[in-house]
Coordinates of C-alpha atoms in Angstrom, one line a residue:
M44 CA -1.9 -7.9 -7.5
A45 CA -3.1 -11.5 -7.8
N46 CA -0.2 -12.3 -5.5
K47 CA -0.7 -9.6 -3.0
L48 CA -0.7 -9.9 0.8
N49 CA -3.3 -10.6 3.4
V50 CA -3.2 -8.0 6.1
V51 CA -5.9 -6.7 8.3
V52 CA -8.7 -4.5 6.6
L53 CA -11.5 -2.8 8.1
C54 CA -9.9 0.5 7.1
L55 CA -9.3 0.4 3.4
C56 CA -12.5 2.2 3.2
L57 CA -11.0 4.6 5.6
W58 CA -9.8 7.4 3.4
T59 CA -10.8 8.4 0.0
L60 CA -10.1 11.8 -1.5
L61 CA -11.8 12.9 -4.6
F62 CA -9.2 14.6 -6.8
C63 CA -9.8 17.0 -9.5
L64 CA -8.2 17.9 -12.8
V65 CA -4.9 19.7 -12.6
S66 CA -3.9 22.0 -15.5
C67 CA -0.7 21.5 -17.4
E68 CA 1.3 23.8 -19.7
P69 CA 1.0 22.5 -23.2
N70 CA 4.7 22.6 -23.8
E71 CA 5.5 20.4 -20.7
G72 CA 5.1 17.2 -22.6
L73 CA 3.3 15.7 -19.5
R74 CA 0.0 13.8 -19.3
R75 CA -1.7 14.6 -16.0
I76 CA -4.8 13.5 -14.1
G77 CA -5.9 15.6 -11.1
L78 CA -7.5 14.7 -7.8
K79 CA -10.3 15.7 -5.4
K80 CA -11.2 14.7 -1.9
V81 CA -14.0 14.3 0.5
K82 CA -14.0 14.3 4.3
L83 CA -13.6 11.0 6.1
G84 CA -16.2 9.5 8.4
P85 CA -16.3 6.3 10.5
K86 CA -19.1 4.9 8.4
N87 CA -16.7 5.1 5.4
L88 CA -14.5 2.6 7.2
L89 CA -16.7 -0.3 6.5
G90 CA -18.6 0.6 3.3
L91 CA -16.1 -0.3 0.6
K92 CA -15.0 -3.7 1.6
G93 CA -18.3 -5.1 2.7
D94 CA -18.1 -7.0 6.0
E95 CA -14.5 -8.2 5.6
S96 CA -12.7 -8.0 8.9
S97 CA -9.1 -8.7 8.1
L98 CA -6.5 -6.0 7.8
S99 CA -5.5 -7.4 4.4
S100 CA -8.3 -5.4 2.9
I101 CA -6.5 -2.1 3.6
L102 CA -3.5 -3.1 1.6
E103 CA -4.9 -5.6 -0.7
S104 CA -7.7 -3.6 -2.1
H105 CA -5.7 -1.2 -4.1
L106 CA -9.0 0.3 -4.8
K107 CA -7.9 3.7 -6.1
D108 CA -9.3 5.6 -8.9
I109 CA -8.4 8.6 -11.0
L110 CA -10.0 11.0 -13.3
V111 CA -8.5 11.7 -16.7
G112 CA -7.2 15.1 -17.6
N113 CA -5.9 17.1 -20.5
G114 CA -2.4 18.0 -21.6
E115 CA 0.2 16.8 -24.0
A116 CA 2.0 14.9 -21.2
D117 CA -0.7 12.9 -19.7
V118 CA -1.7 14.2 -16.2
V119 CA -4.6 12.2 -14.8
A120 CA -6.8 13.9 -12.3
L121 CA -7.1 11.5 -9.3
K122 CA -10.3 11.3 -7.3
N123 CA -10.0 10.2 -3.7
Y124 CA -12.8 8.4 -2.0
L125 CA -12.5 8.3 1.8
D126 CA -8.8 8.8 1.6
A127 CA -8.5 5.1 0.7
Q128 CA -9.6 4.9 -2.9
Y129 CA -8.0 7.0 -5.6
Y130 CA -10.0 6.6 -8.8
G131 CA -10.4 8.3 -12.1
E132 CA -11.9 8.0 -15.6
I133 CA -10.6 6.1 -18.6
E134 CA -12.4 5.4 -21.9
I135 CA -12.4 2.1 -23.8
G136 CA -13.4 1.5 -27.4
T137 CA -14.7 3.5 -30.3
P138 CA -17.0 5.3 -29.6
P139 CA -15.6 5.6 -26.1
Q140 CA -17.2 3.8 -23.1
K141 CA -16.3 5.5 -19.8
F142 CA -15.1 3.7 -16.6
T143 CA -13.6 4.8 -13.3
V144 CA -10.6 2.8 -12.4
I145 CA -7.9 2.6 -9.7
F146 CA -4.4 3.5 -10.8
D147 CA -2.5 1.0 -8.8
T148 CA 1.3 0.6 -8.7
G149 CA 0.9 -2.7 -6.8
S150 CA -0.7 -4.6 -9.7
S151 CA -0.3 -4.9 -13.4
N152 CA -3.5 -5.8 -15.1
T153 CA -6.3 -3.6 -16.4
W154 CA -9.9 -4.8 -16.0
V155 CA -13.5 -3.5 -16.1
P156 CA -16.9 -5.3 -15.8
S157 CA -18.1 -7.0 -19.0
V158 CA -21.6 -6.9 -20.4
K159 CA -21.4 -10.7 -20.1
C160 CA -21.2 -10.4 -16.3
R161 CA -24.8 -11.4 -15.3
L162 CA -24.6 -13.2 -12.0
S163 CA -22.7 -10.7 -9.9
L164 CA -24.5 -7.9 -8.1
A165 CA -21.4 -5.6 -8.5
C166 CA -21.8 -5.8 -12.3
Y167 CA -25.3 -4.4 -12.1
L168 CA -24.2 -1.4 -10.1
H169 CA -21.4 -0.4 -12.5
P170 CA -21.1 0.3 -16.2
K171 CA -20.2 -2.7 -18.3
Y172 CA -18.0 -2.9 -21.4
K173 CA -19.9 -3.8 -24.6
S174 CA -17.5 -5.1 -27.2
S175 CA -20.2 -5.3 -29.8
E176 CA -20.5 -1.5 -29.7
S177 CA -16.8 -0.8 -30.4
S178 CA -15.4 -0.7 -33.9
T179 CA -11.8 -1.1 -32.5
Y180 CA -12.5 -4.2 -30.4
K181 CA -10.4 -7.3 -31.1
P182 CA -11.2 -10.7 -29.6
N183 CA -8.8 -12.7 -27.5
G184 CA -10.9 -15.0 -25.3
T185 CA -8.2 -16.4 -23.0
S186 CA -9.6 -16.9 -19.6
A187 CA -8.2 -14.8 -16.6
A188 CA -8.7 -14.8 -12.9
I189 CA -7.3 -12.5 -10.1
Q190 CA -7.6 -13.2 -6.4
Y191 CA -7.3 -10.2 -4.2
G192 CA -7.1 -10.1 -0.4
T193 CA -10.7 -9.1 -0.1
G194 CA -12.3 -10.3 -3.3
S195 CA -11.7 -11.8 -6.7
I196 CA -12.6 -11.3 -10.4
S197 CA -12.6 -13.6 -13.3
G198 CA -13.3 -13.3 -17.0
F199 CA -11.4 -13.2 -20.3
F200 CA -8.9 -11.1 -22.2
S201 CA -9.9 -8.7 -25.0
Y202 CA -8.2 -6.0 -27.0
D203 CA -9.3 -2.5 -27.6
N204 CA -8.2 1.1 -27.6
I205 CA -8.0 2.7 -24.1
K206 CA -7.8 6.5 -23.6
V207 CA -5.9 7.7 -20.5
G208 CA -5.9 11.4 -20.1
D209 CA -5.7 12.8 -23.6
V210 CA -3.8 9.9 -25.2
V211 CA -5.1 6.7 -26.8
V212 CA -3.3 3.4 -26.2
K213 CA -4.1 1.2 -29.2
D214 CA -4.8 -2.5 -29.1
Q215 CA -4.4 -2.7 -25.3
E216 CA -5.1 -6.1 -23.8
F217 CA -7.4 -6.0 -20.8
I218 CA -9.7 -8.3 -18.8
E219 CA -13.5 -8.3 -19.3
A220 CA -14.7 -9.3 -15.8
T221 CA -17.6 -11.7 -16.0
S222 CA -17.7 -12.5 -12.3
E223 CA -17.2 -10.3 -9.3
P224 CA -18.4 -12.5 -6.4
G225 CA -19.1 -11.3 -2.9
S226 CA -19.6 -7.7 -1.6
T227 CA -16.1 -6.4 -2.1
F228 CA -16.8 -4.5 -5.4
V229 CA -20.5 -3.9 -4.8
L230 CA -20.1 -0.6 -2.9
A231 CA -16.8 0.4 -4.5
K232 CA -16.7 3.9 -6.1
F233 CA -14.6 2.5 -8.9
D234 CA -15.6 0.2 -11.8
G235 CA -12.3 -1.5 -12.4
L236 CA -8.5 -1.3 -12.0
L237 CA -5.5 -0.1 -14.1
G238 CA -2.3 -1.7 -12.9
L239 CA 1.0 0.2 -13.1
G240 CA 3.3 -2.5 -11.8
F241 CA 5.7 -4.6 -13.9
Q242 CA 4.8 -7.3 -16.3
E243 CA 6.4 -9.9 -14.1
I244 CA 3.3 -9.9 -11.8
S245 CA 0.7 -9.5 -14.6
V246 CA -1.9 -12.3 -14.8
G247 CA -1.6 -14.1 -18.1
N248 CA 1.7 -12.2 -18.7
S249 CA -0.5 -9.5 -20.2
V250 CA 1.5 -6.4 -21.3
P251 CA 0.6 -3.6 -18.9
I252 CA -0.9 -0.4 -20.3
W253 CA 2.1 1.7 -19.1
Y254 CA 4.4 -0.4 -21.3
N255 CA 2.3 0.3 -24.3
M256 CA 2.2 4.0 -23.5
V257 CA 6.0 4.0 -23.7
E258 CA 6.2 1.7 -26.7
Q259 CA 3.7 3.7 -28.7
G260 CA 5.5 7.0 -27.9
L261 CA 2.6 8.5 -26.1
V262 CA 4.7 10.0 -23.2
K263 CA 7.7 12.3 -23.2
D264 CA 9.9 10.1 -20.9
P265 CA 9.4 6.6 -19.5
V266 CA 8.5 8.0 -16.1
F267 CA 5.3 8.6 -14.1
S268 CA 4.8 10.3 -10.8
F269 CA 2.3 10.8 -8.0
W270 CA 1.5 13.9 -6.0
L271 CA -1.2 13.4 -3.3
N272 CA -2.5 16.5 -1.6
R273 CA -3.2 15.4 2.0
D274 CA -4.6 18.8 3.0
P275 CA -8.1 17.9 4.2
N276 CA -9.4 21.4 3.5
A277 CA -8.0 21.6 -0.1
E278 CA -10.3 21.0 -3.1
E279 CA -7.4 19.9 -5.2
G280 CA -6.5 16.4 -4.3
G281 CA -3.4 15.8 -6.3
E282 CA -2.4 14.3 -9.7
I283 CA -0.7 11.5 -11.4
V284 CA 1.7 12.7 -14.2
F285 CA 2.6 10.3 -17.1
G286 CA 5.8 11.2 -18.9
G287 CA 7.6 13.1 -16.2
V288 CA 7.4 15.1 -13.0
D289 CA 5.7 18.4 -12.2
P290 CA 8.3 20.6 -10.5
A291 CA 5.5 22.6 -8.8
H292 CA 4.7 19.6 -6.6
F293 CA 8.0 18.9 -4.9
K294 CA 10.8 20.7 -3.0
G295 CA 14.5 20.1 -3.4
E296 CA 15.7 17.1 -5.3
H297 CA 14.5 13.5 -5.5
T298 CA 16.4 10.7 -3.7
Y299 CA 16.5 7.7 -6.1
V300 CA 16.9 4.1 -5.2
P301 CA 17.1 1.2 -7.7
V302 CA 14.3 -1.3 -8.1
T303 CA 15.6 -4.5 -6.5
T304 CA 12.9 -6.9 -7.7
K305 CA 10.8 -6.3 -10.8
G306 CA 7.1 -7.0 -10.1
Y307 CA 6.1 -4.4 -7.5
W308 CA 8.1 -1.2 -7.3
Q309 CA 10.4 -2.7 -4.7
F310 CA 13.6 -1.3 -3.3
A311 CA 16.0 -1.6 -0.4
M312 CA 15.3 0.4 2.8
G313 CA 17.4 1.1 5.9
D314 CA 16.3 1.4 9.5
V315 CA 13.1 2.9 10.9
L316 CA 13.5 5.6 13.6
I317 CA 11.1 6.8 16.3
D318 CA 11.8 10.3 17.5
G319 CA 15.2 10.1 16.0
K320 CA 16.2 6.8 17.7
P321 CA 16.8 3.7 15.5
T322 CA 14.6 0.8 16.2
G323 CA 17.4 -1.5 15.0
Y324 CA 14.9 -3.9 13.2
C325 CA 16.1 -2.9 9.7
A326 CA 19.6 -2.0 10.7
N327 CA 20.8 -4.7 8.3
G328 CA 18.3 -3.7 5.7
C329 CA 14.7 -4.3 4.8
S330 CA 12.7 -4.2 1.6
A331 CA 10.0 -1.7 0.8
I332 CA 7.3 -1.2 -1.9
A333 CA 6.0 2.1 -3.1
D334 CA 2.3 1.3 -3.5
S335 CA -0.3 3.8 -4.7
G336 CA -3.0 1.2 -4.1
T337 CA -2.4 1.0 -0.3
S338 CA -3.9 3.6 1.9
L339 CA -1.9 3.0 5.1
L340 CA 1.7 2.3 5.9
A341 CA 2.4 -1.3 6.7
G342 CA 5.4 -2.9 8.3
P343 CA 6.6 -5.7 10.6
T344 CA 4.4 -6.2 13.7
A345 CA 7.4 -5.8 16.0
V346 CA 8.1 -2.3 14.8
V347 CA 4.5 -1.3 14.4
A348 CA 4.0 -2.2 18.1
M349 CA 6.9 0.0 19.0
I350 CA 5.5 2.9 17.0
N351 CA 2.0 2.4 18.5
Q352 CA 3.5 2.4 22.0
A353 CA 5.4 5.6 21.3
I354 CA 2.4 7.5 19.9
G355 CA 0.0 6.2 22.6
A356 CA -2.2 4.1 20.3
S357 CA -4.6 1.7 22.2
G358 CA -3.9 -1.8 21.2
V359 CA -5.2 -5.3 22.0
Y360 CA -4.0 -6.9 25.2
S361 CA -2.1 -10.1 24.4
K362 CA -2.1 -12.7 27.1
K363 CA 0.2 -14.9 25.0
C364 CA 2.7 -12.0 24.6
R365 CA 2.9 -11.3 28.3
T366 CA 3.2 -15.0 29.0
V367 CA 6.2 -15.3 26.7
V368 CA 7.9 -12.1 28.2
D369 CA 7.2 -13.2 31.8
Q370 CA 8.5 -16.8 31.3
H371 CA 11.3 -16.2 28.9
G372 CA 12.2 -12.5 29.0
Q373 CA 15.2 -12.8 31.4
T374 CA 16.5 -15.8 29.4
I375 CA 16.3 -13.8 26.1
L376 CA 18.0 -10.9 27.8
K377 CA 20.9 -13.0 29.1
L378 CA 21.4 -14.6 25.7
L379 CA 21.5 -11.1 24.1
L380 CA 24.0 -10.0 26.7
A381 CA 26.1 -13.1 26.0
E382 CA 26.1 -12.0 22.3
A383 CA 24.1 -14.9 21.1
Q384 CA 22.9 -14.6 17.5
P385 CA 19.5 -12.8 17.9
K386 CA 17.8 -14.7 15.1
K387 CA 18.6 -18.1 16.7
I388 CA 17.6 -17.2 20.3
C389 CA 13.9 -18.3 20.0
S390 CA 14.9 -21.7 18.6
Q391 CA 17.5 -22.1 21.4
I392 CA 14.9 -21.6 24.1
G393 CA 12.5 -24.0 22.3
L394 CA 9.8 -21.5 21.1
C395 CA 10.6 -21.9 17.4
T396 CA 11.1 -25.1 15.6
F397 CA 13.6 -23.7 13.1
D398 CA 17.1 -22.2 13.5
G399 CA 16.1 -18.6 13.0
T400 CA 17.2 -18.2 9.4
N401 CA 13.6 -17.9 8.3
G402 CA 10.8 -15.8 9.8
V403 CA 7.4 -16.9 10.9
S404 CA 4.4 -16.4 8.7
M405 CA 1.9 -15.3 11.3
G406 CA -0.7 -16.5 8.9
I407 CA 0.1 -13.7 6.4
E408 CA 0.8 -14.5 2.8
S409 CA 3.8 -13.5 0.9
V410 CA 3.5 -10.5 -1.3
V411 CA 4.9 -12.5 -4.2
Q412 CA 3.5 -16.0 -3.7
P413 CA 0.5 -16.3 -1.5
T414 CA 1.1 -20.0 -0.8
D415 CA 4.8 -19.6 0.0
R416 CA 4.6 -19.5 3.7
V417 CA 7.2 -20.3 6.3
S418 CA 5.6 -21.8 9.4
S419 CA 7.3 -22.3 12.7
G420 CA 5.2 -25.3 13.4
G421 CA 1.6 -25.5 14.3
R422 CA 0.7 -24.5 17.9
Q423 CA 4.1 -23.0 18.5
D424 CA 3.6 -20.4 15.8
A425 CA 2.1 -17.7 18.1
S426 CA 4.8 -18.1 20.8
C427 CA 7.5 -18.2 18.3
S428 CA 6.4 -14.9 16.6
V429 CA 6.0 -13.2 20.0
C430 CA 9.5 -14.3 21.0
E431 CA 11.0 -12.9 17.9
M432 CA 9.3 -9.6 18.5
A433 CA 10.5 -9.6 22.1
V434 CA 14.1 -10.1 20.9
V435 CA 13.7 -7.0 18.7
W436 CA 12.2 -4.9 21.5
M437 CA 15.0 -6.0 24.0
Q438 CA 17.7 -5.3 21.5
N439 CA 16.4 -1.8 21.0
Q440 CA 16.4 -1.1 24.8
L441 CA 19.9 -2.6 25.2
R442 CA 21.2 -0.1 22.7
Q443 CA 19.9 2.6 24.9
N444 CA 21.7 1.1 27.9
Q445 CA 18.5 0.5 29.9
T446 CA 18.4 -1.7 33.0
E447 CA 17.1 -5.2 33.0
E448 CA 13.9 -4.2 34.9
R449 CA 13.2 -1.4 32.5
I450 CA 13.7 -3.7 29.5
I451 CA 11.3 -6.3 30.8
N452 CA 8.8 -3.6 31.7
Y453 CA 9.1 -2.1 28.2
A454 CA 8.5 -5.5 26.6
N455 CA 5.4 -6.0 28.7
S456 CA 4.1 -2.5 27.8
L457 CA 4.5 -3.4 24.1
C458 CA 2.4 -6.5 24.7
D459 CA -0.5 -4.1 25.6
K460 CA 0.1 -2.2 22.4
M461 CA 0.0 -5.2 20.1
P462 CA -1.6 -4.1 16.8
N463 CA -5.3 -4.5 16.6
P464 CA -6.3 -7.4 14.3
L465 CA -9.1 -5.3 13.0
G466 CA -6.6 -2.7 11.9
Q467 CA -7.9 0.3 13.9
E468 CA -5.5 1.8 16.4
A469 CA -7.1 4.8 18.1
V470 CA -5.1 7.7 19.4
D471 CA -6.0 10.8 21.4
C472 CA -6.6 13.7 18.9
N473 CA -5.6 16.2 21.5
K474 CA -2.1 14.7 21.8
I475 CA -1.1 14.7 18.1
A476 CA 1.2 17.7 18.5
S477 CA 3.3 15.9 21.2
M478 CA 3.7 12.6 19.2
P479 CA 7.1 11.7 17.9
K480 CA 8.3 11.8 14.3
V481 CA 8.7 8.4 12.6
S482 CA 11.5 8.3 10.0
F483 CA 12.5 5.9 7.2
S484 CA 16.1 5.6 5.9
I485 CA 16.0 5.4 2.1
G486 CA 19.1 5.8 0.0
D487 CA 21.3 8.3 1.7
K488 CA 18.5 10.3 3.3
Q489 CA 16.1 10.1 6.2
F490 CA 12.5 10.7 5.4
D491 CA 10.4 12.0 8.3
L492 CA 6.7 11.6 8.9
T493 CA 5.1 14.0 11.3
P494 CA 2.1 13.0 13.5
E495 CA -0.1 15.2 11.3
Q496 CA 1.0 13.1 8.3
Y497 CA 0.7 9.6 9.8
I498 CA -2.5 10.1 11.9
L499 CA -5.8 9.8 10.2
K500 CA -8.7 11.9 11.3
L501 CA -12.3 10.8 10.8
E502 CA -15.2 13.1 11.2
Q503 CA -18.7 12.2 12.5
G504 CA -21.3 14.6 13.8
G505 CA -18.8 17.3 14.5
Q506 CA -16.6 14.8 16.5
S507 CA -13.1 13.8 15.4
Q508 CA -11.7 10.3 15.8
C509 CA -8.0 9.7 15.2
I510 CA -6.4 6.5 14.1
S511 CA -2.8 5.4 13.6
G512 CA -1.8 5.1 10.0
F513 CA 0.6 2.2 10.7
T514 CA -0.7 -1.3 10.3
P515 CA 1.1 -4.7 10.7
I516 CA 2.3 -7.0 8.0
D517 CA 4.8 -9.8 8.4
I518 CA 6.5 -11.1 5.3
P519 CA 9.1 -13.8 6.0
P520 CA 12.6 -13.9 4.5
P521 CA 13.9 -14.0 1.9
R522 CA 11.3 -11.5 0.6
G523 CA 10.9 -9.8 3.9
P524 CA 11.0 -8.0 6.2
L525 CA 8.9 -5.8 4.0
W526 CA 7.4 -2.3 4.3
I527 CA 4.5 -1.1 2.2
L528 CA 4.8 2.6 1.8
G529 CA 1.3 3.6 0.8
D530 CA -0.6 6.8 0.5
I531 CA 0.4 8.1 3.9
F532 CA 4.0 8.1 2.8
M533 CA 3.3 9.1 -0.8
G534 CA 1.2 12.0 0.5
A535 CA 4.2 13.4 2.3
Y536 CA 6.7 12.7 -0.5
N537 CA 6.2 13.2 -4.3
T538 CA 7.0 9.8 -5.7
V539 CA 8.6 9.1 -9.1
F540 CA 8.4 5.7 -10.8
D541 CA 11.2 5.7 -13.3
Y542 CA 10.6 2.8 -15.7
G543 CA 13.5 3.8 -18.0
K544 CA 16.2 3.7 -15.3
L545 CA 14.4 1.1 -13.0
R546 CA 14.4 3.3 -9.9
V547 CA 12.0 5.0 -7.5
G548 CA 12.5 8.6 -6.3
F549 CA 11.1 10.6 -3.3
A550 CA 11.1 14.3 -2.6
E551 CA 9.3 16.4 -0.2
A552 CA 5.8 17.2 -1.6
A553 CA 4.9 20.8 -2.2

């Protein structure tokens, strides 16, 4: 998570569901943790991340927590705060000290506040680990620091027993946080974080707790799965199952795709469709990450703008966008009709300073290396990125045999739907039923999201406010284009993280 992306945030605090304990048959061999939820409200949008105003908070926070449950195969009851934070309980040390943590597939370290944290306000508002009170504590002392999109922690490594559900992981390395600067963690409902990603992205190369659960024989199979209940009226929020999958929480069979890059749970994804029509952006393939620590669904700005236009989301008028379309739209269209290489068009007309083999950064950091950015060159960066999006939009319309006038008008209309840099895209709650499905091609199957699944409803004083669940993120090649399939997607599809066979599986949630 130390290497996670910067994308716009104001909404990370948008949805949090408090999940309650889910029972498990003792002969299942599964460890489960259940979830509960609470209704969302506009005030919840800002509370968690302090006054940060970048969309990166939504994705970067991974501030989810879970509650620990019973059962032989560990099923952890997940709590959901504002539909954005899933958090739950773990116990560290002997006798046990309780903490709420986020179970995050987008990071790999476990950390909680330390009793030695004295200068950060967040540490005074959350329980602190006291090594002197644990008979199973073992010192390490190596320093550690993690930089998130909306905050940071630093401290040192220690060893102790950690109880997750009803199993105890012995001699688990974790971070005692001695500094949590800023406001990010002050209002958080969780105390720390439990990472479920791969060791490749673990700070200090620390062995993740999931590895030790498998190594110590604490789970039936090297698999864990998430079921997130997105029914706003349901008490039961969902569960995370360690050691397998609960057949009661999915329909049909899972579609599995191999992990392509160990670190995050990353895999290859095909095209994105709006109302059954391909956008074409990922026709040659994109990468995606299944991320339990991300509330929304994030993807390339060009496609997110197309989705927002199709669902009637109100965006931010972009003068730069319209200028590029007005001045260069016909040239772009002629080059496309002449079968020029689409990725090279913007450099051919002088808006990009590279040959099109790399994407623009748009000021957003890479998921893997925050400092590894590809820039199109100073002041030209905005025009270059708009040009690249216009190429995608016009390609899409050409496939539909639209006229030149309609194609230019379509591109201009998308300029008006450019994603809001604050991450909030309002839609008309009364029009949800008429909005199109948005679909993702994964493996040999198409996974549909209905408007009811991708629109977020906030309640305030009996009034409902509806917001698009899609948010922009631009990761340049070779790591991108990249989609972050967060809780909106995982709520619709039961998600299996198969550590043994290095694959991710999706099936319709039940």
